[in-house]
Amino acid sequence: MRIFLIAVFFISSHFIAAQQTDIIDIKRVEANLDLDFYYKTVDGDLDLEFSILKDTDSIYLDAKNLVEYYASIKGKGIKVGFNEGQLILKHDFKAGKDYKIHLEYIASPDKALYFVDNEGSVQVWTQGQGKYTSNWLPSLDDMNDKIEFDLNISAPSDKVVIANGTLVKKEQANGLTTWKYDMVNPISSYLVALAAGTYKKDIMTTASGVPIELYYYPRDSAKVSATYRYTQQIFDFLEAEIMVPYPWQNYKEVPVKDFLYAGMENASATIFSDNLMVDDTAFIDRNFVNVNAHELAHQWFGDMVTETSGTHHWLQEGFATYYALLAEKSIFGEDYYYWQLYQSAEQLKELSDQGKGEKLLNPKASSLTFYQKGAWALHILREQIGDEPFRMAVQRYLNDHRYKNVSTEDFIASAEAVSGQDLTEFVKDWLNQSAFQATEALESLKKSPFMQEYLRINALRKVPLEQKQEQLMDAVTLPNDYIGQEVVYQLVGEPISQTMEIYERALASNKVMVRQAIALSLEEIPVALKTGFESLLEDESYLTKEQALMKLWFNFPENRPQYLEKTRGIAGFTDKNIETLWLALALATKDFDKSSWQHYYDRLTNYTNPSYSFYIRENAFQYLYQLQLFDAQSLGNLVLGCMHHNWRFAQSCRELLDVLVKDENWKAMLQGLGGLNKKQQEFLDKKLQ
Ligand SMILES: [Zn+2]
């Protein structure tokens, strides 16, 4: 760590009002960042290269969480002030001149850069969008300022460090390794990223010669091939479909623990949730393919051309969703493509029917609108103007605005110019209309023979069982699983005497997803179906296995030990859905493996520990609640969970804590908890009042 001279002075705020982009044009930031794994700080210095457009006595940088700072020009210190998340640098800046400012600082970020304990190994990762990169890297939190960011990152030598651009050099000194990354093209600051942790990687090269690096934890080596399945195919498909070369030097994908979202499209370095790491069995129920394609599509749509403001957010999310769907169509076929469109249309129609439809150009619209309605708009536009004009319009739009910011008008102008069509009606119906164009969408869906067949079966929902039995019987074995699933769902609540034959046929179909629909929807298992239902435990699906185990355990108490023995040792998805359920059932099964009871209990309790993924912890908390088996350790971990950086997980912990404090026993145990820090204790005290 360096010693800092801190210049503190009062700043008049009158000059802050001026538009920074009119005064200064930042070209490049070269940052040397020391990641301090012990203090969880970033010790940085950076060189900022910029031109001055108008004479000024000060410029600012966004800097949200700086502890200390010092700035200089040509080795000479300059006055620095700090005002509401901005560093104000005072100097006699002259128009037309280029400057280089050197800035040294220590940042202690409480968001945007996270240090997390990954089963005993500390990991660092960043999330810029929505969280502000300036929490750890003073810069401009403005999408409209595109800067070439080159990061040199120092971390303990046992860590692998990943950042935007190409790794040009690695230097080792005093147990630290410095990883020097170089970017060629400019990006908005929300797309700057780094990750550091214990990683291995696989390398591949695309058809156009772009290197791809696929990262993974050493413990996940068995999940690499299923997780990253189709990566190169997706890349090659998108590059050919978009007809514009991939915009960066390489592409990297990095799983991290307790991420805030499914994935984030940092330029050339996508970060994604390690919960998406899957093995061959998990792949069937959930996989990385869609997120993989979505974040890759963003490298063009969002990263290379970036929205000027939230009004145009669909240019990022709608495009990424649509192009991911096209990539998936090239892998899984046209039925899959239409099925996904149908499902999103159903959601959009429901919202619209409730009068809650949103314009695509509403900057405050929900994800459903930006992502799904955006994808629908592009699907409809393509049908309207034709495949080739659509592709050429997108190509022209990207080429005209590469490495710049864009608005909806820019895209529409390209589409009109290429197609020769007036798109006023399209803009009105699909971009500016809050209602969803359900009739037009339905007409489009009906172009798919599969959708026609599906809609025919779906329409039987209102028909009494005795009148549709034969049709359902025939439909359950159609080649398409979506139709078979629909048949099974129509049996729910009907008398088993009339549905037995269809269930038997569905089970005999050996279709994993049709059989899964039975595992999900049948609550009371008739004895006649017992053997068939037990066979679901063998299916190559963790969701099916989980549901089958739970339901068999409830329906046939006399066979519980047998079901537990059969499923012993299966972890399930990365969130350990089967293992945590298994432990809970083992603890609740009288006379099952009594000598191991304490061992199972300790294991389930241990899974509430913060070093485990919050997905695992969430499962463990829920089962401990159902068993009413909390202890001081799991309750303490629950309080920690309430302060977690992932809002959704924190929320679920808070809801559970709210329930527990109403119970006198748990309340007493919570009052006696030790080992909490001040913030955690204050939070708990408030809950206990
Ligand atoms: Zn996205």
CSV table of C-alpha atoms in Angstrom, one decimal, residues 168-384:
chain,number,residue,atom,x,y,z
A,168,VAL,CA,-0.5,-9.4,-23.0
A,169,LYS,CA,1.8,-10.0,-20.0
A,170,LYS,CA,2.0,-11.7,-16.6
A,171,GLU,CA,4.5,-10.6,-14.1
A,172,GLN,CA,5.3,-12.1,-10.7
A,173,ALA,CA,6.7,-10.4,-7.6
A,174,ASN,CA,6.4,-10.9,-3.9
A,175,GLY,CA,3.7,-13.6,-4.1
A,176,LEU,CA,1.6,-11.4,-6.4
A,177,THR,CA,1.0,-11.8,-10.1
A,178,THR,CA,0.1,-8.9,-12.2
A,179,TRP,CA,-2.1,-9.7,-15.2
A,180,LYS,CA,-1.9,-7.0,-18.0
A,181,TYR,CA,-4.9,-6.9,-20.2
A,182,ASP,CA,-5.2,-4.8,-23.3
A,183,MET,CA,-8.4,-3.6,-25.0
A,184,VAL,CA,-8.3,-2.2,-28.5
A,185,ASN,CA,-11.7,-0.6,-28.9
A,186,PRO,CA,-13.6,1.8,-26.6
A,187,ILE,CA,-16.5,0.7,-24.3
A,188,SER,CA,-19.0,2.2,-21.9
A,189,SER,CA,-17.7,1.9,-18.3
A,190,TYR,CA,-20.6,-0.4,-17.3
A,191,LEU,CA,-19.0,-3.1,-19.5
A,192,VAL,CA,-15.6,-3.0,-17.7
A,193,ALA,CA,-15.1,-6.2,-15.8
A,194,LEU,CA,-12.7,-8.4,-13.9
A,195,ALA,CA,-12.9,-11.7,-12.1
A,196,ALA,CA,-10.3,-13.5,-9.9
A,197,GLY,CA,-10.4,-16.9,-8.4
A,198,THR,CA,-9.4,-20.5,-8.6
A,199,TYR,CA,-10.0,-21.4,-12.3
A,200,LYS,CA,-9.0,-23.7,-15.1
A,201,LYS,CA,-10.0,-23.1,-18.7
A,202,ASP,CA,-10.7,-24.7,-22.0
A,203,ILE,CA,-9.7,-23.0,-25.2
A,204,MET,CA,-11.3,-23.1,-28.6
A,205,THR,CA,-11.2,-21.1,-31.8
A,206,THR,CA,-14.2,-19.9,-33.9
A,207,ALA,CA,-14.6,-20.4,-37.6
A,208,SER,CA,-13.4,-16.8,-38.0
A,209,GLY,CA,-10.3,-17.4,-35.8
A,210,VAL,CA,-11.5,-15.7,-32.6
A,211,PRO,CA,-10.1,-17.4,-29.5
A,212,ILE,CA,-12.7,-18.4,-26.9
A,213,GLU,CA,-11.7,-19.2,-23.3
A,214,LEU,CA,-14.2,-21.1,-21.2
A,215,TYR,CA,-13.4,-20.9,-17.4
A,216,TYR,CA,-14.5,-23.3,-14.7
A,217,TYR,CA,-13.7,-24.3,-11.1
A,218,PRO,CA,-11.4,-27.3,-10.8
A,219,ARG,CA,-14.2,-29.1,-8.9
A,220,ASP,CA,-16.5,-28.6,-11.8
A,221,SER,CA,-14.4,-30.3,-14.5
A,222,ALA,CA,-17.1,-33.0,-15.1
A,223,LYS,CA,-19.6,-30.2,-15.9
A,224,VAL,CA,-17.5,-28.4,-18.5
A,225,SER,CA,-18.6,-30.2,-21.6
A,226,ALA,CA,-22.4,-30.1,-20.9
A,227,THR,CA,-22.2,-26.5,-19.6
A,228,TYR,CA,-20.4,-25.1,-22.6
A,229,ARG,CA,-22.1,-27.4,-25.1
A,230,TYR,CA,-22.7,-25.7,-28.5
A,231,THR,CA,-20.6,-22.6,-27.6
A,232,GLN,CA,-18.6,-22.6,-30.8
A,233,GLN,CA,-21.7,-23.4,-32.9
A,234,ILE,CA,-23.6,-20.5,-31.3
A,235,PHE,CA,-20.6,-18.1,-32.0
A,236,ASP,CA,-20.3,-19.2,-35.6
A,237,PHE,CA,-24.0,-19.0,-36.1
A,238,LEU,CA,-24.3,-15.5,-34.7
A,239,GLU,CA,-21.3,-14.2,-36.7
A,240,ALA,CA,-22.7,-15.6,-39.9
A,241,GLU,CA,-26.3,-14.5,-39.2
A,242,ILE,CA,-25.4,-10.9,-38.1
A,243,MET,CA,-22.9,-10.5,-41.0
A,244,VAL,CA,-20.6,-8.2,-38.9
A,245,PRO,CA,-17.4,-9.5,-37.5
A,246,TYR,CA,-17.3,-10.1,-33.7
A,247,PRO,CA,-16.2,-6.7,-32.3
A,248,TRP,CA,-13.4,-7.7,-29.7
A,249,GLN,CA,-10.1,-9.5,-29.8
A,250,ASN,CA,-11.3,-12.6,-28.0
A,251,TYR,CA,-14.2,-14.0,-25.9
A,252,LYS,CA,-14.2,-15.3,-22.3
A,253,GLU,CA,-16.9,-16.8,-20.2
A,254,VAL,CA,-16.5,-16.9,-16.4
A,255,PRO,CA,-18.8,-18.5,-13.9
A,256,VAL,CA,-18.9,-16.8,-10.5
A,257,LYS,CA,-20.5,-17.6,-7.2
A,258,ASP,CA,-23.6,-15.8,-5.9
A,259,PHE,CA,-23.9,-13.6,-9.0
A,260,LEU,CA,-26.6,-11.0,-9.2
A,261,TYR,CA,-28.2,-12.2,-12.4
A,262,ALA,CA,-28.0,-15.2,-14.8
A,263,GLY,CA,-25.2,-13.5,-16.9
A,264,MET,CA,-23.7,-10.2,-17.8
A,265,GLU,CA,-22.3,-9.3,-21.2
A,266,ASN,CA,-19.1,-7.4,-20.2
A,267,ALA,CA,-17.2,-6.6,-23.4
A,268,SER,CA,-15.3,-9.7,-24.4
A,269,ALA,CA,-15.7,-11.2,-20.9
A,270,THR,CA,-19.1,-12.5,-19.9
A,271,ILE,CA,-19.6,-13.3,-16.3
A,272,PHE,CA,-22.4,-15.7,-15.3
A,273,SER,CA,-23.9,-17.5,-12.4
A,274,ASP,CA,-22.1,-20.8,-11.4
A,275,ASN,CA,-25.6,-22.1,-10.8
A,276,LEU,CA,-25.7,-22.6,-14.6
A,277,MET,CA,-22.9,-25.1,-14.5
A,278,VAL,CA,-24.5,-28.4,-15.4
A,279,ASP,CA,-23.6,-32.0,-16.0
A,280,ASP,CA,-25.2,-34.2,-18.7
A,281,THR,CA,-28.3,-35.0,-16.6
A,282,ALA,CA,-28.9,-31.5,-15.5
A,283,PHE,CA,-28.6,-30.2,-19.0
A,284,ILE,CA,-32.0,-31.7,-19.9
A,285,ASP,CA,-33.9,-29.5,-17.4
A,286,ARG,CA,-31.8,-26.4,-17.3
A,287,ASN,CA,-28.7,-25.4,-19.2
A,288,PHE,CA,-26.5,-22.5,-20.2
A,289,VAL,CA,-27.3,-22.5,-23.9
A,290,ASN,CA,-29.8,-19.6,-23.8
A,291,VAL,CA,-27.8,-17.4,-21.5
A,292,ASN,CA,-24.7,-18.3,-23.4
A,293,ALA,CA,-26.2,-17.2,-26.7
A,294,HIS,CA,-27.9,-14.1,-25.1
A,295,GLU,CA,-24.7,-12.7,-23.6
A,296,LEU,CA,-22.8,-13.4,-26.8
A,297,ALA,CA,-25.4,-11.6,-28.9
A,298,HIS,CA,-25.0,-8.6,-26.6
A,299,GLN,CA,-21.3,-8.3,-27.7
A,300,TRP,CA,-22.8,-6.7,-30.8
A,301,PHE,CA,-26.1,-5.4,-29.4
A,302,GLY,CA,-25.3,-3.4,-26.3
A,303,ASP,CA,-21.5,-3.6,-26.2
A,304,MET,CA,-20.5,-2.6,-29.8
A,305,VAL,CA,-23.5,-0.3,-30.2
A,306,THR,CA,-24.9,1.0,-26.9
A,307,GLU,CA,-28.2,2.6,-26.2
A,308,THR,CA,-28.1,6.4,-25.7
A,309,SER,CA,-30.7,6.0,-22.9
A,310,GLY,CA,-33.1,3.6,-21.2
A,311,THR,CA,-35.8,4.5,-23.8
A,312,HIS,CA,-33.9,2.4,-26.2
A,313,HIS,CA,-33.1,-0.5,-23.9
A,314,TRP,CA,-34.9,-3.0,-26.2
A,315,LEU,CA,-32.0,-2.4,-28.7
A,316,GLN,CA,-30.0,-4.4,-26.2
A,317,GLU,CA,-32.3,-6.8,-24.5
A,318,GLY,CA,-34.8,-7.3,-27.3
A,319,PHE,CA,-32.0,-8.0,-29.8
A,320,ALA,CA,-30.1,-10.3,-27.4
A,321,THR,CA,-33.2,-12.3,-26.6
A,322,TYR,CA,-34.2,-12.5,-30.3
A,323,TYR,CA,-30.7,-13.5,-31.5
A,324,ALA,CA,-30.3,-16.1,-28.7
A,325,LEU,CA,-33.6,-17.6,-29.9
A,326,LEU,CA,-32.3,-17.7,-33.5
A,327,ALA,CA,-29.2,-19.4,-32.3
A,328,GLU,CA,-31.3,-21.9,-30.3
A,329,LYS,CA,-33.4,-22.5,-33.4
A,330,SER,CA,-30.3,-23.5,-35.3
A,331,ILE,CA,-29.6,-26.1,-32.5
A,332,PHE,CA,-33.0,-27.3,-31.3
A,333,GLY,CA,-35.1,-26.7,-34.3
A,334,GLU,CA,-38.1,-24.7,-35.4
A,335,ASP,CA,-40.6,-26.2,-32.9
A,336,TYR,CA,-38.5,-25.0,-30.0
A,337,TYR,CA,-38.3,-21.6,-31.6
A,338,TYR,CA,-42.1,-21.3,-31.9
A,339,TRP,CA,-42.7,-22.8,-28.5
A,340,GLN,CA,-40.5,-20.1,-26.8
A,341,LEU,CA,-42.3,-17.4,-28.8
A,342,TYR,CA,-45.7,-18.9,-27.8
A,343,GLN,CA,-44.8,-18.9,-24.1
A,344,SER,CA,-43.6,-15.3,-24.1
A,345,ALA,CA,-46.7,-14.3,-26.1
A,346,GLU,CA,-48.9,-15.9,-23.4
A,347,GLN,CA,-47.2,-13.9,-20.7
A,348,LEU,CA,-47.3,-10.7,-22.7
A,349,LYS,CA,-51.0,-11.2,-23.6
A,350,GLU,CA,-51.9,-11.8,-19.9
A,351,LEU,CA,-50.2,-8.6,-18.8
A,352,SER,CA,-51.8,-6.7,-21.7
A,353,ASP,CA,-55.3,-8.2,-20.9
A,354,GLN,CA,-54.9,-6.9,-17.3
A,355,GLY,CA,-54.3,-3.5,-18.7
A,356,LYS,CA,-50.7,-3.6,-17.6
A,357,GLY,CA,-49.1,-3.7,-21.1
A,358,GLU,CA,-46.1,-1.5,-21.6
A,359,LYS,CA,-44.7,0.3,-24.5
A,360,LEU,CA,-41.4,-1.1,-25.7
A,361,LEU,CA,-40.0,2.5,-25.7
A,362,ASN,CA,-41.0,3.1,-22.0
A,363,PRO,CA,-37.7,3.5,-20.2
A,364,LYS,CA,-39.3,2.1,-17.0
A,365,ALA,CA,-40.7,-1.0,-18.7
A,366,SER,CA,-40.3,-4.5,-17.1
A,367,SER,CA,-37.8,-7.1,-18.2
A,368,LEU,CA,-40.7,-9.0,-19.8
A,369,THR,CA,-41.3,-6.0,-22.1
A,370,PHE,CA,-37.7,-5.2,-22.9
A,371,TYR,CA,-36.7,-8.8,-23.5
A,372,GLN,CA,-39.7,-10.7,-24.8
A,373,LYS,CA,-41.8,-8.0,-26.4
A,374,GLY,CA,-38.5,-6.7,-28.0
A,375,ALA,CA,-37.8,-10.2,-29.4
A,376,TRP,CA,-41.4,-10.4,-30.7
A,377,ALA,CA,-41.1,-7.0,-32.4
A,378,LEU,CA,-38.0,-8.2,-34.3
A,379,HIS,CA,-39.7,-11.5,-35.2
A,380,ILE,CA,-42.6,-9.6,-36.7
A,381,LEU,CA,-40.4,-7.0,-38.4
A,382,ARG,CA,-38.5,-9.8,-40.1
A,383,GLU,CA,-41.7,-11.4,-41.3
A,384,GLN,CA,-42.8,-8.1,-42.6
